Amino acid sequence: MPHCTGFGTDKPGSQAAHRGMKAEGGWAAVCTEYAPVSADSDESPYVSAQLLDGGDLANLALMTEAAHEHGALAGIELTHTGGHAERRQSRWPGIAPSQLASDYEPFIVPKAMELEDIRRVQGDWARAAREAASAGFDIVYVYGGHSYLLTQFLSPFYNKRSDAYGGPLENRARMWLETLEAVREAVADECAVAVRIGVDLTPGLDVNEALEFIRLADHLVDLWDVNVGSIAEWSKDSGSSRFFPEGYQLEWTGRVREATQKPIVGVGRFTSPDTMAEVVRSGALDLIGAARPSIADPFLPRKIEEGRYGEIRECIGCNVCIAKSEDGHHLGCTQNATAGEEYRRGWHPERFQRATNANRDVLVVGAGPAGLECAIVLGKRGFRRVHLVEAEGEIGGLMRWVAQLPGLGEWARIVNWRRVQLDRLRNVEVLTGTRLDAKAVREYGAEIVICATGAHWAENGLNAITHQPISGADATLPHVLTPEQVMLDGKRPPGQRVVVYDGEGYFTAAGIAELLALESYRVEFVTCLEQVAPVCDETL
């Protein structure tokens, strides 16, 4: 599916290598992130694909070549964000169907589009589609998902017009229909024309009206790409596993078949091959779409095709990929360390070159997520012997207890997948319940030593705001506990009233507060930060 990476056309090598890796892994089509068709949809500082000049097209052509090399189709997400666009670089006036403040960026108040603006944007879309075809793209999107401009025209929440583009559905659909006609004429039979629409959970638009639009536009569309939610409610589209189960969008997207016989692709963080097959057999979707699962394992289709189900590196739904690809950052993944590093470091998720110093023994101290990944990579690179030594009785480090917090059970896949890999590597030995000090490490006999001993929570309240301990905080006292004492040692507060103090801003404090509340403690959540769990906000 189209998804953000932080690459756009600014990092063409990374863009081509990342999408090309998915094509190599068997994905039938790979798509760019959003590519604005007009200057008044400038999304700086977010990194998008661009079609501003010949250099942009040459950069994007690298991606289409990488996709075609492995037999995949290449798609481009042509879009306009309308009243949500920040335009920090172009500084053009914002445009939307009506002059209403954005529900995503409330300080953005666009002007109501005049007929001249409508014709210009439609022409920009057609021009962008022609240029995309010249760069080798096979699929061009007339993209309206996430409550972007075309959905803003369709939805009465955004569209308050009284002319031919407002009022009844047929009028509100006019902008999208005319844009589709312009794009079809521009690319003729060179490209397939795809549409993404959020069929529900978008302000002012429910599934019944979305189906009516699909019926109106069906003759102009080759592929329907369906999801739910808006940019202001993105957490309903790319829902984290903490709150949204696999395939949850089917409640709404599963109805699209009522309105079309054209191919339908849908998303919902599908990670199980059985679920994917069941959805396709049901007729609800023709194609399984994936962003996050394709980042976690670019070779997921190939592994399904070859029956290697146990080797699939399943997405855990933590949405760190989203946090890392936004605001000009570089894509990353908790499950797949190679994600985003295919070009910059030449990393491949399935192929490993034999190390030049492989005739040595390696000691890896600590079997948390980093130590596990390190031992696997060293084993696959052919080192003579790799000893992975863990002080505790089982591997996993912090993931021994994090996955036990409410809603985070799928995060256990980080350890589960690596446990399977380690069992298959004959040159890797795992020793648990063995604590090594510096002297023991030196005497171990390994020629290479990797320390992956991780970190633990300060027992005195040391925090990022003051860089000092908290007066009175001492984890030797029965009423002062660290997360590890609660989760691993099973300790609980001596009374029913509990304060959970958060200086981190991610999932730990909120998760422990929820856990204790479920155990009937009276919990007060206190933080030195300006909001509750700001990092969770970044991961939706």
Coordinates of C-alpha atoms in Angstrom, one line a residue:
M1 CA 0.0 0.0 0.0
P2 CA 1.1 3.6 -0.3
H3 CA 2.7 4.5 3.0
C4 CA 5.1 7.2 4.3
T5 CA 8.8 6.4 4.7
G6 CA 10.7 9.7 5.2
F7 CA 12.3 9.1 1.8
G8 CA 10.0 10.6 -0.8
T9 CA 12.1 12.0 -3.7
D10 CA 14.6 13.5 -1.3
K11 CA 16.3 10.1 -0.8
P12 CA 15.8 8.3 -4.1
G13 CA 18.2 5.4 -3.3
S14 CA 16.4 4.6 -0.1
Q15 CA 13.0 4.9 -1.7
A16 CA 14.0 2.6 -4.6
A17 CA 15.7 0.0 -2.3
H18 CA 12.9 -0.1 0.2
R19 CA 10.1 -0.5 -2.3
G20 CA 12.2 -2.8 -4.4
M21 CA 12.9 -5.1 -1.5
K22 CA 9.1 -5.6 -1.2
A23 CA 8.9 -6.4 -4.9
E24 CA 11.7 -8.9 -4.5
G25 CA 9.7 -10.4 -1.5
G26 CA 6.7 -11.1 -3.7
W27 CA 4.4 -8.1 -3.2
A28 CA 2.4 -7.7 -6.4
A29 CA 2.5 -3.9 -6.4
V30 CA 4.5 -1.4 -4.4
C31 CA 3.5 2.3 -4.0
T32 CA 5.0 5.6 -3.0
E33 CA 3.9 7.7 -0.2
Y34 CA 1.6 10.7 -0.9
A35 CA 2.7 12.8 -3.9
P36 CA 1.0 16.2 -3.9
V37 CA -0.2 17.3 -7.3
S38 CA -0.2 21.1 -6.6
A39 CA 1.9 23.6 -4.8
D40 CA -0.9 24.4 -2.4
S41 CA -0.7 20.9 -1.1
D42 CA 2.9 21.3 0.1
E43 CA 3.4 19.1 3.2
S44 CA 6.8 20.4 4.5
P45 CA 8.3 19.4 6.8
Y46 CA 6.8 16.0 6.1
V47 CA 8.7 14.2 3.4
S48 CA 6.5 13.4 0.4
A49 CA 7.1 12.2 -3.2
Q50 CA 7.4 15.2 -5.6
L51 CA 6.7 15.7 -9.3
L52 CA 8.0 19.3 -9.6
D53 CA 10.7 18.8 -12.2
G54 CA 12.7 16.4 -14.3
G55 CA 15.0 15.6 -11.3
D56 CA 12.0 14.4 -9.3
L57 CA 10.9 12.2 -12.1
A58 CA 14.3 10.7 -12.6
N59 CA 14.5 9.9 -8.9
L60 CA 11.1 8.2 -8.9
A61 CA 12.0 6.3 -12.0
L62 CA 14.6 4.5 -9.8
M63 CA 11.8 3.1 -7.8
T64 CA 9.7 2.0 -10.8
E65 CA 12.8 0.2 -12.2
A66 CA 13.4 -1.5 -8.8
A67 CA 9.8 -2.7 -8.8
H68 CA 9.8 -3.9 -12.4
E69 CA 13.1 -5.7 -11.9
H70 CA 11.3 -8.1 -9.6
G71 CA 8.0 -8.3 -11.6
A72 CA 5.9 -6.0 -9.4
L73 CA 3.8 -3.1 -10.5
A74 CA 4.7 0.4 -9.3
G75 CA 2.0 2.8 -8.0
I76 CA 2.1 6.5 -7.1
E77 CA -0.2 8.1 -4.5
L78 CA -1.3 11.3 -6.3
T79 CA -3.2 13.4 -3.9
H80 CA -4.1 16.9 -2.6
T81 CA -4.6 17.4 1.2
G82 CA -6.8 20.4 0.7
G83 CA -7.8 22.2 3.9
H84 CA -5.2 20.2 6.0
A85 CA -2.1 21.2 4.0
E86 CA 0.4 23.2 6.0
R87 CA 2.3 24.7 3.0
R88 CA 5.3 25.7 5.1
Q89 CA 7.6 25.8 2.1
S90 CA 5.4 27.0 -0.8
R91 CA 3.5 29.4 1.4
W92 CA 0.6 29.4 -1.1
P93 CA -2.9 30.1 0.3
G94 CA -4.7 27.0 1.4
I95 CA -7.7 25.8 -0.5
A96 CA -10.7 23.6 0.4
P97 CA -14.3 23.3 -0.7
S98 CA -15.4 25.8 2.0
Q99 CA -13.7 28.3 4.3
L100 CA -13.6 26.2 7.4
A101 CA -10.7 25.6 9.9
S102 CA -9.0 22.2 9.5
D103 CA -10.1 19.7 12.2
Y104 CA -6.5 18.3 12.0
E105 CA -4.5 21.6 12.1
P106 CA -7.0 24.2 13.6
F107 CA -4.8 27.2 12.8
I108 CA -5.1 26.4 9.1
V109 CA -8.1 28.2 7.6
P110 CA -8.2 27.7 3.8
K111 CA -10.1 29.8 1.3
A112 CA -13.1 28.3 -0.5
M113 CA -12.1 27.1 -3.9
E114 CA -13.4 29.1 -6.9
L115 CA -14.1 27.4 -10.2
E116 CA -10.7 28.5 -11.4
D117 CA -9.1 26.7 -8.5
I118 CA -11.1 23.6 -9.2
R119 CA -10.1 23.5 -12.8
R120 CA -6.4 24.2 -12.0
V121 CA -6.2 21.3 -9.5
Q122 CA -7.9 18.9 -11.9
G123 CA -5.4 19.9 -14.5
D124 CA -2.6 19.4 -12.1
W125 CA -3.8 15.9 -11.4
A126 CA -3.9 15.1 -15.1
R127 CA -0.4 16.5 -15.6
A128 CA 1.0 14.6 -12.6
A129 CA -0.6 11.4 -13.9
R130 CA 1.0 11.9 -17.4
E131 CA 4.4 12.6 -15.7
A132 CA 4.0 9.5 -13.5
A133 CA 3.4 7.4 -16.5
S134 CA 6.5 8.7 -18.2
A135 CA 8.5 7.7 -15.1
G136 CA 7.3 4.1 -15.5
F137 CA 4.4 4.0 -13.0
D138 CA 1.7 1.4 -13.7
I139 CA -0.9 2.6 -11.2
V140 CA -1.9 6.2 -10.6
Y141 CA -4.0 7.1 -7.6
V142 CA -6.8 9.7 -7.6
Y143 CA -6.4 9.5 -3.8
G144 CA -9.0 10.9 -1.5
G145 CA -8.4 8.8 1.7
H146 CA -7.7 10.3 5.1
S147 CA -10.2 13.1 4.4
Y148 CA -8.0 14.7 1.8
L149 CA -9.3 17.2 -0.7
L150 CA -11.6 14.9 -2.8
T151 CA -13.2 13.5 0.3
Q152 CA -13.6 17.1 1.6
F153 CA -15.7 17.8 -1.4
L154 CA -17.7 14.5 -0.9
S155 CA -18.4 15.1 2.8
P156 CA -20.9 17.6 4.0
F157 CA -18.8 18.1 7.2
Y158 CA -16.3 19.9 5.0
N159 CA -18.4 21.0 2.0
K160 CA -20.9 23.8 2.7
R161 CA -21.1 25.0 -0.9
S162 CA -24.3 26.0 -2.6
D163 CA -23.1 25.8 -6.2
A164 CA -22.8 22.8 -8.6
Y165 CA -20.2 21.2 -6.3
G166 CA -22.2 21.3 -3.1
G167 CA -25.5 20.1 -1.6
P168 CA -26.8 16.6 -2.8
L169 CA -24.4 13.7 -3.2
E170 CA -24.3 14.0 -7.0
N171 CA -23.0 17.6 -6.7
R172 CA -20.5 16.8 -3.9
A173 CA -19.2 13.9 -6.0
R174 CA -18.6 16.1 -9.0
M175 CA -15.1 17.2 -8.2
W176 CA -13.9 13.6 -7.7
L177 CA -15.7 12.4 -10.9
E178 CA -14.4 15.2 -13.1
T179 CA -10.8 14.6 -11.7
L180 CA -11.1 10.9 -12.6
E181 CA -12.3 11.7 -16.1
A182 CA -9.3 14.1 -16.5
V183 CA -6.8 11.5 -15.3
R184 CA -8.2 8.7 -17.4
E185 CA -8.0 10.9 -20.5
A186 CA -4.4 11.8 -19.5
V187 CA -3.0 8.3 -19.1
A188 CA -5.4 6.5 -21.6
D189 CA -4.5 2.8 -21.3
E190 CA -1.0 3.3 -20.0
C191 CA -1.8 3.1 -16.3
A192 CA -4.5 1.6 -14.1
V193 CA -6.5 4.3 -12.2
A194 CA -6.9 3.5 -8.5
V195 CA -9.0 5.3 -5.9
R196 CA -8.7 5.2 -2.2
I197 CA -11.7 6.2 -0.2
G198 CA -12.3 6.1 3.6
V199 CA -15.7 4.4 3.6
D200 CA -16.6 5.2 7.2
L201 CA -15.3 6.9 10.4
T202 CA -14.7 10.0 8.3
P203 CA -16.5 13.1 9.4
G204 CA -19.8 13.6 7.6
L205 CA -19.4 10.3 5.5
D206 CA -20.8 7.0 6.5
V207 CA -20.5 3.7 4.6
N208 CA -23.9 3.9 2.9
E209 CA -23.1 7.3 1.3
A210 CA -19.6 6.0 0.4
L211 CA -21.2 3.1 -1.4
E212 CA -23.4 5.4 -3.4
F213 CA -20.3 7.4 -4.5
I214 CA -18.6 4.1 -5.5
R215 CA -21.6 3.3 -7.7
L216 CA -21.4 6.7 -9.3
A217 CA -17.6 6.5 -10.0
D218 CA -17.3 2.8 -10.7
H219 CA -17.1 3.1 -14.5
L220 CA -14.0 5.4 -14.1
V221 CA -12.0 3.2 -11.7
D222 CA -9.9 0.1 -12.2
L223 CA -9.1 -0.6 -8.5
W224 CA -10.9 0.4 -5.4
D225 CA -8.6 0.8 -2.4
V226 CA -10.8 1.1 0.8
N227 CA -10.1 2.0 4.4
V228 CA -11.6 3.9 7.3
G229 CA -10.8 7.1 9.2
S230 CA -9.6 10.6 8.4
I231 CA -6.3 12.3 8.9
A232 CA -7.6 13.8 12.2
E233 CA -8.6 10.2 13.2
W234 CA -5.7 8.4 11.7
S235 CA -5.5 6.1 14.7
K236 CA -8.7 4.4 13.4
D237 CA -7.0 3.6 10.0
S238 CA -3.5 2.6 11.2
G239 CA -4.9 1.3 14.5
S240 CA -2.3 0.0 16.9
S241 CA -2.6 -3.6 18.1
R242 CA -3.1 -2.4 21.6
F243 CA -6.7 -1.3 20.7
F244 CA -7.5 -2.8 17.3
P245 CA -7.5 -6.5 16.3
E246 CA -6.4 -7.9 12.9
G247 CA -8.9 -7.2 10.2
Y248 CA -11.0 -4.8 12.3
Q249 CA -11.8 -2.6 9.2
L250 CA -13.8 -5.3 7.5
E251 CA -16.9 -4.2 9.5
W252 CA -17.1 -1.4 7.0
T253 CA -14.8 -2.2 4.1
G254 CA -16.4 -5.6 3.8
R255 CA -19.5 -4.0 2.4
V256 CA -17.9 -2.4 -0.6
R257 CA -18.6 -5.5 -2.7
E258 CA -22.3 -4.4 -2.6
A259 CA -21.4 -1.5 -4.9
T260 CA -18.8 -2.8 -7.3
Q261 CA -17.5 -5.9 -9.2
K262 CA -14.2 -4.1 -9.8
P263 CA -11.1 -5.4 -7.9
I264 CA -11.1 -4.3 -4.2
V265 CA -8.0 -4.0 -2.1
G266 CA -8.3 -3.4 1.7
V267 CA -6.1 -3.1 4.7
G268 CA -6.4 -3.8 8.4
R269 CA -2.9 -4.9 9.5
F270 CA -3.4 -8.4 8.1
T271 CA -0.6 -10.6 9.5
S272 CA -2.0 -14.1 9.4
P273 CA -2.0 -16.0 6.1
D274 CA -5.1 -17.9 7.3
T275 CA -7.0 -14.6 7.8
M276 CA -5.8 -13.3 4.4
A277 CA -7.0 -16.4 2.6
E278 CA -10.3 -16.4 4.5
V279 CA -11.0 -12.7 3.5
V280 CA -10.2 -13.3 -0.1
R281 CA -12.3 -16.5 -0.3
S282 CA -15.2 -14.6 1.3
G283 CA -15.3 -12.2 -1.7
A284 CA -15.1 -9.1 0.5
L285 CA -11.6 -8.3 -0.9
D286 CA -9.8 -9.4 -4.0
L287 CA -6.4 -8.2 -2.8
I288 CA -4.7 -8.0 0.6
G289 CA -3.2 -4.6 1.1
A290 CA -0.5 -4.0 3.6
A291 CA 1.8 -1.2 4.8
R292 CA 3.0 -2.2 8.3
P293 CA 3.1 -6.0 7.6
S294 CA 5.1 -5.4 4.5
I295 CA 7.6 -3.3 6.5
A296 CA 7.9 -6.0 9.2
D297 CA 8.5 -8.7 6.6
P298 CA 9.0 -7.7 2.9
F299 CA 9.2 -11.4 2.1
L300 CA 5.8 -12.3 3.6
P301 CA 4.1 -13.2 0.2
R302 CA 7.1 -15.3 -0.9
K303 CA 7.0 -17.2 2.4
I304 CA 3.3 -17.8 2.1
E305 CA 3.8 -19.0 -1.5
E306 CA 6.5 -21.4 -0.4
G307 CA 4.6 -22.6 2.7
R308 CA 7.2 -21.1 5.2
Y309 CA 4.5 -19.8 7.5
G310 CA 6.6 -20.2 10.6
E311 CA 9.3 -17.9 9.2
I312 CA 7.0 -14.9 8.7
R313 CA 8.2 -11.9 10.8
E314 CA 4.7 -10.7 11.9
C315 CA 4.0 -7.0 12.5
I316 CA 3.4 -6.3 16.2
G317 CA 1.3 -3.3 15.6
C318 CA 3.4 -1.0 17.7
N319 CA 3.4 1.8 15.0
V320 CA 7.0 2.8 15.6
C321 CA 7.3 2.8 11.8
I322 CA 4.8 5.7 11.8
A323 CA 6.7 7.6 14.5
K324 CA 10.0 7.1 12.7
S325 CA 8.7 8.1 9.2
E326 CA 7.0 11.3 10.2
D327 CA 8.4 14.8 10.6
G328 CA 11.3 14.1 8.3
H329 CA 12.5 11.1 10.2
H330 CA 13.8 7.8 8.6
L331 CA 11.6 4.7 8.5
G332 CA 12.4 2.0 11.0
C333 CA 10.7 -1.2 12.5
T334 CA 10.9 -3.0 15.8
Q335 CA 10.6 -6.4 14.1
N336 CA 12.7 -5.8 11.0
A337 CA 16.0 -4.1 11.7
T338 CA 16.8 -3.8 8.0
A339 CA 13.7 -1.7 7.2
G340 CA 14.9 1.7 5.9
E341 CA 18.5 0.5 5.8
E342 CA 18.3 -1.4 2.5
Y343 CA 20.2 1.3 0.6
R344 CA 22.1 3.3 3.2
R345 CA 23.7 0.2 4.8
G346 CA 23.0 -2.4 2.2
W347 CA 21.1 -4.6 4.6
H348 CA 18.9 -7.4 3.3
P349 CA 16.3 -9.2 5.6
E350 CA 16.9 -12.6 4.1
R351 CA 20.4 -12.7 2.6
F352 CA 23.6 -12.6 4.7
Q353 CA 27.1 -12.4 3.5
R354 CA 29.7 -14.6 5.2
A355 CA 31.9 -12.4 7.5
T356 CA 35.5 -12.0 6.6
N357 CA 36.5 -12.9 10.2
A358 CA 33.9 -15.7 10.5
N359 CA 36.6 -18.2 11.8
R360 CA 36.2 -16.8 15.3
D361 CA 34.1 -17.4 18.3
V362 CA 31.7 -14.7 19.5
L363 CA 30.2 -14.1 22.9
V364 CA 27.0 -12.0 23.1
V365 CA 26.2 -11.0 26.6
G366 CA 22.5 -10.3 27.1
A367 CA 19.5 -11.9 25.3
G368 CA 17.1 -9.0 25.1
P369 CA 15.8 -7.9 21.7
A370 CA 19.2 -6.4 20.7
G371 CA 21.2 -9.4 21.8
L372 CA 18.8 -11.8 20.1
E373 CA 19.0 -9.9 16.8
C374 CA 22.8 -9.7 17.1
A375 CA 23.3 -13.4 17.7
I376 CA 21.0 -14.3 14.8
V377 CA 22.8 -12.0 12.3
L378 CA 26.2 -13.3 13.5
G379 CA 25.0 -16.9 13.2
K380 CA 23.7 -16.3 9.7
R381 CA 27.0 -14.6 8.7
G382 CA 28.7 -17.8 9.4
F383 CA 30.8 -17.2 12.6
R384 CA 32.3 -20.4 13.9
R385 CA 30.5 -20.4 17.2
V386 CA 28.2 -17.8 18.7
H387 CA 27.4 -18.0 22.4
L388 CA 24.4 -16.0 23.6
V389 CA 24.5 -15.8 27.4
E390 CA 21.6 -14.5 29.5
A391 CA 21.7 -13.9 33.2
E392 CA 18.0 -14.6 33.7
G393 CA 16.2 -17.9 33.3
E394 CA 14.7 -17.0 29.9
I395 CA 15.5 -14.9 26.9
G396 CA 13.7 -11.7 25.9
G397 CA 15.1 -9.0 28.2
L398 CA 12.4 -6.3 28.8
M399 CA 10.1 -8.1 26.4
R400 CA 9.7 -10.9 29.0
W401 CA 7.3 -8.5 30.8
V402 CA 6.3 -5.7 28.4
A403 CA 4.1 -8.1 26.4
Q404 CA 2.2 -8.9 29.6
L405 CA 0.9 -5.3 29.9
P406 CA -2.8 -4.9 28.8
G407 CA -3.2 -4.9 25.1
L408 CA 0.5 -5.6 24.2
G409 CA 0.3 -9.3 23.8
E410 CA 1.2 -9.2 20.1
W411 CA 4.5 -7.6 21.0
A412 CA 5.7 -11.0 22.2
R413 CA 6.3 -11.8 18.5
I414 CA 9.6 -9.9 18.8
V415 CA 10.9 -12.8 21.0
N416 CA 8.9 -15.6 19.5
W417 CA 10.2 -15.1 15.9
R418 CA 13.8 -14.8 17.2
R419 CA 13.5 -17.9 19.3
V420 CA 12.5 -19.9 16.2
Q421 CA 15.5 -18.5 14.2
L422 CA 17.9 -19.3 17.0
D423 CA 16.7 -22.9 17.1
R424 CA 17.6 -23.3 13.4
L425 CA 21.2 -22.0 13.7
R426 CA 23.5 -24.8 14.6
N427 CA 26.4 -22.5 15.2
V428 CA 24.6 -20.5 17.9
E429 CA 24.3 -21.7 21.5
V430 CA 22.0 -20.0 24.0
L431 CA 22.8 -20.2 27.7
T432 CA 20.3 -18.9 30.2
G433 CA 20.6 -18.4 34.0
T434 CA 24.3 -17.6 33.6
R435 CA 25.5 -14.2 34.9
L436 CA 28.9 -13.0 33.7
D437 CA 31.0 -10.3 35.3
A438 CA 33.9 -8.6 33.6
K439 CA 36.4 -11.2 34.8
A440 CA 34.1 -14.1 33.5
V441 CA 33.7 -12.4 30.2
R442 CA 37.5 -12.0 29.7
E443 CA 38.1 -15.7 30.7
Y444 CA 35.2 -17.0 28.5
G445 CA 37.6 -17.6 25.6
A446 CA 35.7 -15.8 22.8
E447 CA 37.7 -13.6 20.4
I448 CA 34.9 -11.1 20.0
V449 CA 32.6 -9.9 22.7
I450 CA 29.3 -8.0 22.3
C451 CA 27.7 -6.4 25.3
A452 CA 23.9 -6.2 25.0
T453 CA 23.1 -5.9 28.6
G454 CA 20.3 -3.3 28.2
A455 CA 19.0 -1.0 30.8
H456 CA 16.8 -1.0 33.9
W457 CA 14.5 1.5 35.6
A458 CA 16.3 3.7 38.1
E459 CA 15.3 2.8 41.7
N460 CA 15.6 6.4 42.9
G461 CA 13.3 8.3 40.5
L462 CA 16.1 9.7 38.4
N463 CA 14.3 11.5 35.6
A464 CA 14.7 13.5 32.4
I465 CA 13.2 16.7 33.6
T466 CA 15.5 17.4 36.6
H467 CA 18.3 14.9 35.9
Q468 CA 18.1 14.2 39.7
P469 CA 16.5 11.5 41.9
I470 CA 13.1 12.1 43.5
S471 CA 13.4 12.8 47.2
G472 CA 12.1 9.8 49.1
A473 CA 12.1 7.4 46.1
D474 CA 13.9 4.3 47.2
A475 CA 12.9 1.0 45.7
T476 CA 14.2 -0.9 48.8
L477 CA 11.1 0.5 50.6
P478 CA 7.9 -1.6 50.3
H479 CA 5.8 1.2 49.0
V480 CA 8.2 2.3 46.2
L481 CA 8.3 -0.1 43.2
T482 CA 9.9 -0.1 39.8
P483 CA 8.2 -1.6 36.7
E484 CA 10.4 -4.7 36.8
Q485 CA 9.5 -5.3 40.5
V486 CA 5.8 -5.1 39.5
M487 CA 6.0 -7.2 36.4
L488 CA 8.8 -9.7 37.1
D489 CA 8.9 -10.0 40.8
G490 CA 5.1 -9.9 41.3
K491 CA 5.4 -7.2 43.9
R492 CA 2.3 -5.0 44.6
P493 CA 1.8 -1.8 46.6
P494 CA 0.9 -2.4 50.3
G495 CA -2.3 -0.4 50.1
Q496 CA -5.1 0.2 47.7
R497 CA -4.2 3.8 46.7
V498 CA -1.4 3.9 44.1
V499 CA 0.4 6.7 42.3
V500 CA 2.0 5.8 39.0
Y501 CA 4.6 8.4 38.2
D502 CA 5.6 8.8 34.5
G503 CA 8.8 10.5 33.4
E504 CA 9.2 8.5 30.2
G505 CA 6.1 9.3 28.1
Y506 CA 5.7 6.0 26.3
F507 CA 3.7 2.9 27.2
T508 CA 5.2 1.7 30.5
A509 CA 3.6 4.0 33.1
A510 CA 0.2 4.0 31.3
G511 CA 0.3 0.2 30.9
I512 CA 1.1 -0.4 34.6
A513 CA -1.5 2.1 35.7
E514 CA -4.1 0.2 33.5
L515 CA -2.9 -3.2 34.9
L516 CA -3.2 -2.1 38.5
A517 CA -6.6 -0.5 37.9
L518 CA -7.8 -3.8 36.4
E519 CA -6.6 -5.4 39.6
S520 CA -8.9 -3.0 41.5
Y521 CA -6.3 -0.7 42.9
R522 CA -7.3 3.0 43.0
V523 CA -4.7 4.5 40.7
E524 CA -3.7 8.1 40.1
F525 CA -1.5 8.8 37.1
V526 CA 1.0 11.6 37.6
T527 CA 3.5 12.9 35.0
C528 CA 6.1 15.7 34.7
L529 CA 5.4 15.9 31.0
E530 CA 2.9 18.2 29.3
Q531 CA 0.6 15.4 28.3
V532 CA -0.1 11.8 29.0
A533 CA 2.2 9.5 27.0
P534 CA 3.3 11.8 24.2
V535 CA 5.3 9.1 22.5
C536 CA 2.1 7.0 22.3
D537 CA 0.6 10.0 20.5
E538 CA 3.3 9.7 17.9
T539 CA 2.5 6.0 17.4
L540 CA -1.3 6.7 17.2

